[in-house]
PDB file of C-alpha atoms and ligand atoms in Angstrom:
ATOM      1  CA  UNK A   1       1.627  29.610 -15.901  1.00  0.00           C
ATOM      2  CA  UNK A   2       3.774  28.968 -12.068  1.00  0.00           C
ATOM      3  CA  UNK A   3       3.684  25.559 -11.301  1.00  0.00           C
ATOM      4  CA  UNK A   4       5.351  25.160  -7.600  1.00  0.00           C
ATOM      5  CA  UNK A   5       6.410  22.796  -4.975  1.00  0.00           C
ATOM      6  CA  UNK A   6       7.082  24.059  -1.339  1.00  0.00           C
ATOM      7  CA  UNK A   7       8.763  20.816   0.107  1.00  0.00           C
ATOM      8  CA  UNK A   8      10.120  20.213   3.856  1.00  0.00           C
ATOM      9  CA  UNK A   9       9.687  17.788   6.827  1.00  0.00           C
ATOM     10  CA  UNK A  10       6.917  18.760   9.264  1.00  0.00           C
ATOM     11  CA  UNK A  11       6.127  22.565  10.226  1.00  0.00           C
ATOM     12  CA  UNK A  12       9.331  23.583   8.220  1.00  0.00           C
ATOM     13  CA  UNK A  13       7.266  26.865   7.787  1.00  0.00           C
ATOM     14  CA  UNK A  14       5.675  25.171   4.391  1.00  0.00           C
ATOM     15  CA  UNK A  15       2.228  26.541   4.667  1.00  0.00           C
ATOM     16  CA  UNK A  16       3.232  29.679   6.189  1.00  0.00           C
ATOM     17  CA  UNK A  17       5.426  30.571   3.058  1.00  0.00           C
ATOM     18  CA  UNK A  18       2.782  29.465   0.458  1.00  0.00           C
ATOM     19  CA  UNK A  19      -0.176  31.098   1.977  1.00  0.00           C
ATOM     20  CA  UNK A  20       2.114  34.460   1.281  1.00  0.00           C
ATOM     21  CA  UNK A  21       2.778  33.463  -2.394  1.00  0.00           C
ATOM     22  CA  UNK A  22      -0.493  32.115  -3.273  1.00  0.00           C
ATOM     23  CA  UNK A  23      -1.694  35.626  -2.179  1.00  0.00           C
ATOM     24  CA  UNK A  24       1.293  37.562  -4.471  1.00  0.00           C
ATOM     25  CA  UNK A  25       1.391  35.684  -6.902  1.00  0.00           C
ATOM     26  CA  UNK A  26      -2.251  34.922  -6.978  1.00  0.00           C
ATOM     27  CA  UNK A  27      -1.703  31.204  -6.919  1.00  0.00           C
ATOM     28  CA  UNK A  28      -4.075  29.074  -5.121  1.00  0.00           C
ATOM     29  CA  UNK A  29      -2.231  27.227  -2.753  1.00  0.00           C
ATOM     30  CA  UNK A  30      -3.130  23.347  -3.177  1.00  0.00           C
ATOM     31  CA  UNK A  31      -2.220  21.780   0.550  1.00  0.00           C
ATOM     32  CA  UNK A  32      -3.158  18.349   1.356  1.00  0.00           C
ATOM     33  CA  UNK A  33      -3.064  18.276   4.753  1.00  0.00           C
ATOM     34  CA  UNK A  34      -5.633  21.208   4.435  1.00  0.00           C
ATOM     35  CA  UNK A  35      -7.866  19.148   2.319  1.00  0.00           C
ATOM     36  CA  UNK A  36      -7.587  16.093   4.353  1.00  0.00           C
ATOM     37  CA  UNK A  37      -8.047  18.158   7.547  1.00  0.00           C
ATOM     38  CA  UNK A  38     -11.183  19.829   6.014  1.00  0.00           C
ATOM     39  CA  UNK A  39     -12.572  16.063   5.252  1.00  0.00           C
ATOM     40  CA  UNK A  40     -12.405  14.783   8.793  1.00  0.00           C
ATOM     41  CA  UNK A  41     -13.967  18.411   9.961  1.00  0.00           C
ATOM     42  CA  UNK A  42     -16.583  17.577   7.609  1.00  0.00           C
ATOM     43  CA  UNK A  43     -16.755  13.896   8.359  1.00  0.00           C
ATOM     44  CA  UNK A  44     -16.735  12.913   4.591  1.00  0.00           C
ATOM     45  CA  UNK A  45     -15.847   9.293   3.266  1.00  0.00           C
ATOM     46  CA  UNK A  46     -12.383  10.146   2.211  1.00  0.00           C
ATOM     47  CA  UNK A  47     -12.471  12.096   6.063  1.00  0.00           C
ATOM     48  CA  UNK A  48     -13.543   8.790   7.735  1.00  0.00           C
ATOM     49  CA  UNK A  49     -10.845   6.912   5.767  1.00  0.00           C
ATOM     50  CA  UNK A  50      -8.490   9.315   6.535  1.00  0.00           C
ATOM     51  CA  UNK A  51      -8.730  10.101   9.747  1.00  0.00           C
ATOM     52  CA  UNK A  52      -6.417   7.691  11.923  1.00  0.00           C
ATOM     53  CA  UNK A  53      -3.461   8.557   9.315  1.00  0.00           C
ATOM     54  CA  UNK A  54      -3.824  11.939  10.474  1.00  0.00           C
ATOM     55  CA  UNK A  55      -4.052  11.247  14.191  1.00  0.00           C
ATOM     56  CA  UNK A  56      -0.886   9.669  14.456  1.00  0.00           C
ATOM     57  CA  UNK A  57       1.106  11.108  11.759  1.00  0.00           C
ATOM     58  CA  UNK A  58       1.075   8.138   9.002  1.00  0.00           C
ATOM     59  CA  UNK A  59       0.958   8.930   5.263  1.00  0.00           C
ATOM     60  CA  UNK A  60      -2.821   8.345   3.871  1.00  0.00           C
ATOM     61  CA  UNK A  61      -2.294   5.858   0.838  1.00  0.00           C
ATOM     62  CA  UNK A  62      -1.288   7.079  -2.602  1.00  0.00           C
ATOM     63  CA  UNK A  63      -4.229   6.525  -4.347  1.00  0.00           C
ATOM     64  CA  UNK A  64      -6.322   8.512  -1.838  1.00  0.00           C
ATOM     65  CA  UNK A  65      -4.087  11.346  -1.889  1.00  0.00           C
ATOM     66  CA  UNK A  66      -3.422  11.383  -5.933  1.00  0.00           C
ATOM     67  CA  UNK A  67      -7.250  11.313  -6.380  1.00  0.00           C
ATOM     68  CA  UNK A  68      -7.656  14.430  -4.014  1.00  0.00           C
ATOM     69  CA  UNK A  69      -4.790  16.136  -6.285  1.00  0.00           C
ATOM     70  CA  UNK A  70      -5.994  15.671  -9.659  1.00  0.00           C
ATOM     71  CA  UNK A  71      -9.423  16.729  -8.693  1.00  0.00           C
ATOM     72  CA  UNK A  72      -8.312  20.121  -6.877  1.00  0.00           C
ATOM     73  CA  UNK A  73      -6.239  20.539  -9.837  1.00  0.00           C
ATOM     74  CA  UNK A  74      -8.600  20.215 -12.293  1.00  0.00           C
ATOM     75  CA  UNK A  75     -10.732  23.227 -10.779  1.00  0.00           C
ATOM     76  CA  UNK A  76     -10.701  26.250 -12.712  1.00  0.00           C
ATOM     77  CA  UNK A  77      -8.828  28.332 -10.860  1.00  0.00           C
ATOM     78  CA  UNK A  78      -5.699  26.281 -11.335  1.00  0.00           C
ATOM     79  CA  UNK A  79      -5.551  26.388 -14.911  1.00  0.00           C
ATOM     80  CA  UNK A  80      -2.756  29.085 -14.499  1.00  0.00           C
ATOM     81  CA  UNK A  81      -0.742  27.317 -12.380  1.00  0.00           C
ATOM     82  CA  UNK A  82      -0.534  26.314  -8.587  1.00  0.00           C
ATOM     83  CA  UNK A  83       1.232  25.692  -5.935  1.00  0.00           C
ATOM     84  CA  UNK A  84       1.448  22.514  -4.189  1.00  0.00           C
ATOM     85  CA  UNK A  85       2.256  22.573  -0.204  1.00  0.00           C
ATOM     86  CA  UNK A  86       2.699  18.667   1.031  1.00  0.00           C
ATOM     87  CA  UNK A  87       2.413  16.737  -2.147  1.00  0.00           C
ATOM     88  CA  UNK A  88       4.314  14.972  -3.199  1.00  0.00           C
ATOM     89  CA  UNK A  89       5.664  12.944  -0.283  1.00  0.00           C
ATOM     90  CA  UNK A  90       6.443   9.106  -1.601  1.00  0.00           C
ATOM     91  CA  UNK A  91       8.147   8.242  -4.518  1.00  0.00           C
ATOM     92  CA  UNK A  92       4.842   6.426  -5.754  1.00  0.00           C
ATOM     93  CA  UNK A  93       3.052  10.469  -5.611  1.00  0.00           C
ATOM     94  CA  UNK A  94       5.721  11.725  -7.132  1.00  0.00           C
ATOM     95  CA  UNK A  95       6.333   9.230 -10.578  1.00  0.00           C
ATOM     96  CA  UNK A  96       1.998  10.432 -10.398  1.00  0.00           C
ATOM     97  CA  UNK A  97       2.379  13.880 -10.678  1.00  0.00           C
ATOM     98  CA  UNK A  98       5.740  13.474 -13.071  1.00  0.00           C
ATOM     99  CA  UNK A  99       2.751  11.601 -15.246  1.00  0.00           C
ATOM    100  CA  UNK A 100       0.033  14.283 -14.468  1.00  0.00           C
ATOM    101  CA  UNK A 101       2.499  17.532 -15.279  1.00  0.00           C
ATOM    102  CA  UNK A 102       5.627  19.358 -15.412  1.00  0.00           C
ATOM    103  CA  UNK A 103       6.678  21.649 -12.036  1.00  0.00           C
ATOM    104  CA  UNK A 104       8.582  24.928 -12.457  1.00  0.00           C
ATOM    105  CA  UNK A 105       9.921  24.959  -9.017  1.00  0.00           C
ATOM    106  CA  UNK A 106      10.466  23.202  -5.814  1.00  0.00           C
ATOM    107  CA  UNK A 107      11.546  24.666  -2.914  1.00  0.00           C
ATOM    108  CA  UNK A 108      12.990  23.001  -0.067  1.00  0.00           C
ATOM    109  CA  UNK A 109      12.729  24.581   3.053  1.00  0.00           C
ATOM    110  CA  UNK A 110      15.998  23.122   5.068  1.00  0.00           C
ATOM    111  CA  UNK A 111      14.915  23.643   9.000  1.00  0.00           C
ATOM    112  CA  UNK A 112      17.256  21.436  11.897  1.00  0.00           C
ATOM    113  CA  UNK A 113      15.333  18.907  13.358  1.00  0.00           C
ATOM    114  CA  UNK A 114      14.859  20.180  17.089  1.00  0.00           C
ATOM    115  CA  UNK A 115      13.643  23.875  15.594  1.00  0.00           C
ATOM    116  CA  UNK A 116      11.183  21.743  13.581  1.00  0.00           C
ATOM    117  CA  UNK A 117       9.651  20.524  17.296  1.00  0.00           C
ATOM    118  CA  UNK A 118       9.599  23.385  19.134  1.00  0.00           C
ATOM    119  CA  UNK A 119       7.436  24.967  15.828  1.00  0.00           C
ATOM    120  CA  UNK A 120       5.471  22.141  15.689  1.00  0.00           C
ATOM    121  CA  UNK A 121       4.227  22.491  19.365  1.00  0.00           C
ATOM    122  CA  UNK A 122       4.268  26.085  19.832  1.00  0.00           C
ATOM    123  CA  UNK A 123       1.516  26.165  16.636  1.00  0.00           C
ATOM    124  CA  UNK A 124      -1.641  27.462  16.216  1.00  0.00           C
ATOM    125  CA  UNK A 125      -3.916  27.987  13.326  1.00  0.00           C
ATOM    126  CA  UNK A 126      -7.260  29.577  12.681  1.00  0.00           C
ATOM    127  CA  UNK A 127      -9.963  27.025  13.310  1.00  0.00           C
ATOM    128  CA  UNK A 128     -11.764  29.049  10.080  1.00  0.00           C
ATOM    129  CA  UNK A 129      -9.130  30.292   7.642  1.00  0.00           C
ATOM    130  CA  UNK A 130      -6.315  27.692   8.261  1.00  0.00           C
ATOM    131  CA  UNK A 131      -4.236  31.227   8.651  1.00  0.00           C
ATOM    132  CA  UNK A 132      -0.808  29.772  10.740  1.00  0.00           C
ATOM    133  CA  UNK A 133       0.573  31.343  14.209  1.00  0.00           C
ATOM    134  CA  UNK A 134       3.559  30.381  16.488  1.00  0.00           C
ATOM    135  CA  UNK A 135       3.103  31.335  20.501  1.00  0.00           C
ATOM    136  CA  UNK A 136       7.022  32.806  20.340  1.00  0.00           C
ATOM    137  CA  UNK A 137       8.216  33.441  16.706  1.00  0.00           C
ATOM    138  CA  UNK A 138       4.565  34.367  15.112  1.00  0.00           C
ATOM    139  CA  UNK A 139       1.758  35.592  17.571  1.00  0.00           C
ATOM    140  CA  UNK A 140      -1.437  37.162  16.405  1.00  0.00           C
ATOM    141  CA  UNK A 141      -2.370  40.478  17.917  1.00  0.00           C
ATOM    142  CA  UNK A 142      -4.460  39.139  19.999  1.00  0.00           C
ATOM    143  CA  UNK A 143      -4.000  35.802  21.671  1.00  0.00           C
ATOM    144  CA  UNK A 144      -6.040  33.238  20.582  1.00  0.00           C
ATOM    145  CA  UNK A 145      -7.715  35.394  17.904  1.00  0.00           C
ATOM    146  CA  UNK A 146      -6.780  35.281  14.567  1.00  0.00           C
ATOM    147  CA  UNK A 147      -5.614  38.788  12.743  1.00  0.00           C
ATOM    148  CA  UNK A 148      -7.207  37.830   9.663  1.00  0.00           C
ATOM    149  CA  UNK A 149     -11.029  36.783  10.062  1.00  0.00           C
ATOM    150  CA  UNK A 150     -11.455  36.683  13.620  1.00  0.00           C
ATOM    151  CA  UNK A 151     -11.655  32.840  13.770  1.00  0.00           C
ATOM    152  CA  UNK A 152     -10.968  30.887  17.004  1.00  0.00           C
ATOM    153  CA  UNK A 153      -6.959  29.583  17.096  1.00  0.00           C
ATOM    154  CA  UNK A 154      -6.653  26.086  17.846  1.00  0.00           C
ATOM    155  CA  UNK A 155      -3.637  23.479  17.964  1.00  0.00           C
ATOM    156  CA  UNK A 156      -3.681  20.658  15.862  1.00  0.00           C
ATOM    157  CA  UNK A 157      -4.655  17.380  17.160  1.00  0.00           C
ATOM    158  CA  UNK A 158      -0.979  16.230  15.496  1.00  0.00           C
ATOM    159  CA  UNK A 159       0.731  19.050  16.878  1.00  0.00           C
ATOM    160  CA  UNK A 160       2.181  17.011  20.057  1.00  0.00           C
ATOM    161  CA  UNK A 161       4.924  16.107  20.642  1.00  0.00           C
ATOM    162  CA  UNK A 162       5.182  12.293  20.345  1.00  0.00           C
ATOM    163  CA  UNK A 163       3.105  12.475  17.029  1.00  0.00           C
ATOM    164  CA  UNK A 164       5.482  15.220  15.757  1.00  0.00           C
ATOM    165  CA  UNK A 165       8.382  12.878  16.521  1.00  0.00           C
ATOM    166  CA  UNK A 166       6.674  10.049  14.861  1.00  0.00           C
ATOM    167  CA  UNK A 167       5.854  12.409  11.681  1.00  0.00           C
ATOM    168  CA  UNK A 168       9.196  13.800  11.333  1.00  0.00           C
ATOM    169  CA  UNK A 169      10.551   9.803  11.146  1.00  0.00           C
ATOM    170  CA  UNK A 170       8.199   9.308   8.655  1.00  0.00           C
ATOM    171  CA  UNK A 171       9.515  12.357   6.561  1.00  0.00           C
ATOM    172  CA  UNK A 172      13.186  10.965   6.651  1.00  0.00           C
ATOM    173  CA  UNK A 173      12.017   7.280   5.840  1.00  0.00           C
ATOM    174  CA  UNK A 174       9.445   8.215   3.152  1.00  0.00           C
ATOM    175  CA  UNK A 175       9.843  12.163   1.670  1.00  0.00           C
ATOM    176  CA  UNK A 176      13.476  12.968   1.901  1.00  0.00           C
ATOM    177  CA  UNK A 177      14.414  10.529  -0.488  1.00  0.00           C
ATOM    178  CA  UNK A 178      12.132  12.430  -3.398  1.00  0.00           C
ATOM    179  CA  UNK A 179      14.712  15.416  -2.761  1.00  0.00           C
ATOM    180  CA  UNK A 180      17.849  13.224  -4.953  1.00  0.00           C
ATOM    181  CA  UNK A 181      14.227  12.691  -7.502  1.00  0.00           C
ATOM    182  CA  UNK A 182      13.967  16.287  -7.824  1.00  0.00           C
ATOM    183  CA  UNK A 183      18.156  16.787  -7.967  1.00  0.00           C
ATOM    184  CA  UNK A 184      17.672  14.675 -10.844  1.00  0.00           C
ATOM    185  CA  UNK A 185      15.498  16.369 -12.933  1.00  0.00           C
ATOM    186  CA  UNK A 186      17.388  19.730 -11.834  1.00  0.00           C
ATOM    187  CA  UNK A 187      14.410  22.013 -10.849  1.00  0.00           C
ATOM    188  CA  UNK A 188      15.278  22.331  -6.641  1.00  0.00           C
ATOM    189  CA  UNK A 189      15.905  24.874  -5.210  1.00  0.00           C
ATOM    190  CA  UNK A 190      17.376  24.791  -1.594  1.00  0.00           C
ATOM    191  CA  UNK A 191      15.964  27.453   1.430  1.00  0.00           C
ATOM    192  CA  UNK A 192      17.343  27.816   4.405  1.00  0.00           C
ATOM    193  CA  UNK A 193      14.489  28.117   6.481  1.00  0.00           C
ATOM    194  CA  UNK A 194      16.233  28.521   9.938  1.00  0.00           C
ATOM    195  CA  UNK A 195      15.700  32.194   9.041  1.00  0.00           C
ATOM    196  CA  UNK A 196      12.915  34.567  10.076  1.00  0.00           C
ATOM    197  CA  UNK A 197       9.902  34.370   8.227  1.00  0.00           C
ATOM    198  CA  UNK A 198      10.285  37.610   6.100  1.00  0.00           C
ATOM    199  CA  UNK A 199      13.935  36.454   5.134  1.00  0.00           C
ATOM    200  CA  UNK A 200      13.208  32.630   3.644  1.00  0.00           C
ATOM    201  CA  UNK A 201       9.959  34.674   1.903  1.00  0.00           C
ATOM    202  CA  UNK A 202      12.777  36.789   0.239  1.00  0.00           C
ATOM    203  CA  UNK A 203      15.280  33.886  -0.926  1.00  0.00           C
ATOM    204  CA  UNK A 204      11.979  32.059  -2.229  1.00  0.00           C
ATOM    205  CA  UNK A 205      10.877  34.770  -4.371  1.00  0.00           C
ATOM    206  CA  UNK A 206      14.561  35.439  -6.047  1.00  0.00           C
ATOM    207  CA  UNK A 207      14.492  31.980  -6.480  1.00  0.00           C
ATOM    208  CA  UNK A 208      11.311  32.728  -8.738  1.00  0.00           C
ATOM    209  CA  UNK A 209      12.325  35.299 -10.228  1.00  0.00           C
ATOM    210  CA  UNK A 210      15.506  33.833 -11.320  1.00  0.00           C
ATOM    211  CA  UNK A 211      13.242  30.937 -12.747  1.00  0.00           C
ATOM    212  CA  UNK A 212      11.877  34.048 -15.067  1.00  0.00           C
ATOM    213  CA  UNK A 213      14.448  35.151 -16.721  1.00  0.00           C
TER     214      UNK A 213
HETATM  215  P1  AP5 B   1       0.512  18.568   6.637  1.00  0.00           P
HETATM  216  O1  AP5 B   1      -0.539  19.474   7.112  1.00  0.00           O
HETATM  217  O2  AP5 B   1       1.034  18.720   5.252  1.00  0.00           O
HETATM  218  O3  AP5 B   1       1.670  18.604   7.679  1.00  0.00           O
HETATM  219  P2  AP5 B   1       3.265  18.738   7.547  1.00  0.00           P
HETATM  220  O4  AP5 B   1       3.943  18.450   6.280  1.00  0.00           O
HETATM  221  O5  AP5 B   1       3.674  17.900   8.667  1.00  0.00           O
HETATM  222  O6  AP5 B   1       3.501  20.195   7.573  1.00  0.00           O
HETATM  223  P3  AP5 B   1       2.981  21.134   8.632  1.00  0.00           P
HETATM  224  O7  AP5 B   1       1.603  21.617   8.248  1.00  0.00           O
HETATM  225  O8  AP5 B   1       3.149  20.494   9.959  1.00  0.00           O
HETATM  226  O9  AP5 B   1       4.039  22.307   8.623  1.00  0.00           O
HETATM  227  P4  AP5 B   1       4.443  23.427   7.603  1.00  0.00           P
HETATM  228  O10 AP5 B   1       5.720  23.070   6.950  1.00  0.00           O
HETATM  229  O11 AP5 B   1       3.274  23.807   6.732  1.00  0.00           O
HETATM  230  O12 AP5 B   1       4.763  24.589   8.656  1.00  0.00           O
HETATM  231  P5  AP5 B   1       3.929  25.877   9.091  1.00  0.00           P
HETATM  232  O13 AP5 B   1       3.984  26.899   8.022  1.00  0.00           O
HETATM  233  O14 AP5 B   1       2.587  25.484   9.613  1.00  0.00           O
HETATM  234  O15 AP5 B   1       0.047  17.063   6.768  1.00  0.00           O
HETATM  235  C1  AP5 B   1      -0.605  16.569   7.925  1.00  0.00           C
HETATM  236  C2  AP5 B   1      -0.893  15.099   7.760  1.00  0.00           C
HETATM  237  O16 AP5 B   1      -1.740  14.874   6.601  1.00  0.00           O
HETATM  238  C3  AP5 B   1       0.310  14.196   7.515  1.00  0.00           C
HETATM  239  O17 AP5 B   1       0.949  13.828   8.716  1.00  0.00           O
HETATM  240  C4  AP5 B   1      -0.349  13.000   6.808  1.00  0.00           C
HETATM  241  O18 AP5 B   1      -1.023  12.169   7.724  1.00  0.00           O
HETATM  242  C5  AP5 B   1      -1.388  13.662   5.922  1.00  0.00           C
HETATM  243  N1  AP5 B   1      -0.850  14.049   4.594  1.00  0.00           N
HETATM  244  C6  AP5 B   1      -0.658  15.310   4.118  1.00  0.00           C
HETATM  245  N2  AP5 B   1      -0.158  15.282   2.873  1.00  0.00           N
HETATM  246  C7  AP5 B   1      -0.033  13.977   2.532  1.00  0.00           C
HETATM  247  C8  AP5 B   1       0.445  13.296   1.382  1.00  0.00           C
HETATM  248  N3  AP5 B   1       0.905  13.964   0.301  1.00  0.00           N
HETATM  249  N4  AP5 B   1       0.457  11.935   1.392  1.00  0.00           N
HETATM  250  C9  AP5 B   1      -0.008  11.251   2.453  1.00  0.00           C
HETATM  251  N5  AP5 B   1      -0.471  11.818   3.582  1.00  0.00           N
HETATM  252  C10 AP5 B   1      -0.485  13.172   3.631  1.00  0.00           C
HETATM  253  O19 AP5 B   1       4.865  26.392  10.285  1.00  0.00           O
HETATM  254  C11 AP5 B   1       5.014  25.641  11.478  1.00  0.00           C
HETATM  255  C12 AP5 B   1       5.137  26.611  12.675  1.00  0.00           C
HETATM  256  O20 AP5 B   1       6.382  27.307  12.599  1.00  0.00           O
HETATM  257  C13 AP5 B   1       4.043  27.688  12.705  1.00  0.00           C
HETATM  258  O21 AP5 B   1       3.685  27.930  14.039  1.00  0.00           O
HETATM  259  C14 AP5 B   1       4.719  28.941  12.093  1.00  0.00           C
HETATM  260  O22 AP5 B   1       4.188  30.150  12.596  1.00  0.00           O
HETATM  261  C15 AP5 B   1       6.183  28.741  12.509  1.00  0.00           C
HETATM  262  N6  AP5 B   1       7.143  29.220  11.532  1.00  0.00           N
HETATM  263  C16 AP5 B   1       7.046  29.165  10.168  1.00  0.00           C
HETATM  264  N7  AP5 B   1       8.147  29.665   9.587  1.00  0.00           N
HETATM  265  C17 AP5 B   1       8.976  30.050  10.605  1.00  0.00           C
HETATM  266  C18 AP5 B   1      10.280  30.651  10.633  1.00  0.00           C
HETATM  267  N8  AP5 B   1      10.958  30.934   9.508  1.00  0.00           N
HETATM  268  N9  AP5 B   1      10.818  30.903  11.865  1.00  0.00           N
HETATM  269  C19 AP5 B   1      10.144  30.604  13.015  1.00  0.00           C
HETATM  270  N10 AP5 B   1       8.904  30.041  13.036  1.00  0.00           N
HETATM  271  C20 AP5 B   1       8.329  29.754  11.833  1.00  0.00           C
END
């Protein structure tokens, strides 16, 4: 039984690193901003409700989001454990989940803030397998195409610049704080994600395996 947190401000490289470890570790990697992206696709009522918070970079409200959580977690193939990419990210989500369940392990991914734009906008993710690409630091073999199912590569609607600006000042007002929350209760772990991919995949995996032993 893993129970993880990646945590970082906007395109820190959060669902890049979890989509690795869900597939090591055999994890399923529980990502809210997949779910809620998959909802507006899909044009379902949480989608419709959702959708505006999405388009300019605003946190959906707490209950929404805690309601999408506890029912992905309650599937059955997180009964060993998961690994949360996005949640928590008020102090409201996290005193829920401290009430839901214990975490293992959060890692923070520590990027600069200008590095965080230029990944941001240089994005691009499969349009069928959410699988993540960067134009300059992560291309896919062919452009446009993703390696792994073939899907289309698109960039997200909130990948531009203005609304990555306006995200990013919502992390600092609203989700950095929860890092001093997880100091307290002494299960952080800090990454220095201005590293290459491969390298903050290595110092997140000692940091498991420490948690191990
Ligand atoms: P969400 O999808 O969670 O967006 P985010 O937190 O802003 O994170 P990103 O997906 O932008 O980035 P990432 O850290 O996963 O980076 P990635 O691996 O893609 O949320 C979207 C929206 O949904 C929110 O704005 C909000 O409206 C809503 N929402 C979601 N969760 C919510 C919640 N809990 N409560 C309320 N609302 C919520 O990498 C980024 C780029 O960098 C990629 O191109 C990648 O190839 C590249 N890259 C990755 N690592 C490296 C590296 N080491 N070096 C160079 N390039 C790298």
């Amino acid at each position: 039984m893993l129970k993880l947190i990646i945590f970082g401000p906007p395109s820190a490289g959060k669902g890049t690193q979890a989509q690795r470890l869900s597939k090591d570790y055999g994890l399923p990697q529980v990502s809210t901003g997949d779910l809620l992206r998959d909802a507006v696709a899909k044009q379902t009522p949480l989608g419709v409700k959702i959708k505006s918070y999405l388009d300019t970079g605003k946190l959906g409200p707490d209950d929404l989001i805690v309601q999408l959580i506890k029912e992905r977690v309650s599937k059955p193939d997180c009964s060993n454990g998961y690994l949360l990419d996005g949640f928590p990210r008020t102090m409201g989500q996290a005193v829920e989940l401290d009430r839901m369940t214990a975490i293992d392990l959060v890692l923070n991914i520590v990027v600069d803030h200008e590095s965080l734009v230029e990944r941001a906008v240089g994005r691009r993710i499969c349009r069928k397998c959410n699988a993540v690409y960067h134009v300059k630091f992560n291309q896919s073999k062919t452009a446009g195409v993703c390696d792994k199912c073939g899907g289309e590569l698109i960039q997200r609607d909130d990948d531009k610049e203005q609304t990555v600006r306006n995200r990013l000042k919502v992390y600092q007002d609203q989700t950095a704080p929860l890092i001093e929350h997880f100091r307290k209760k002494g299960n952080i772990v800090d990454v220095d994600g201005s590293k290459g991919i491969e390298e903050v995949y290595s110092q997140m995996t000692r940091a498991i395996k420490a948690l191990k032993k």
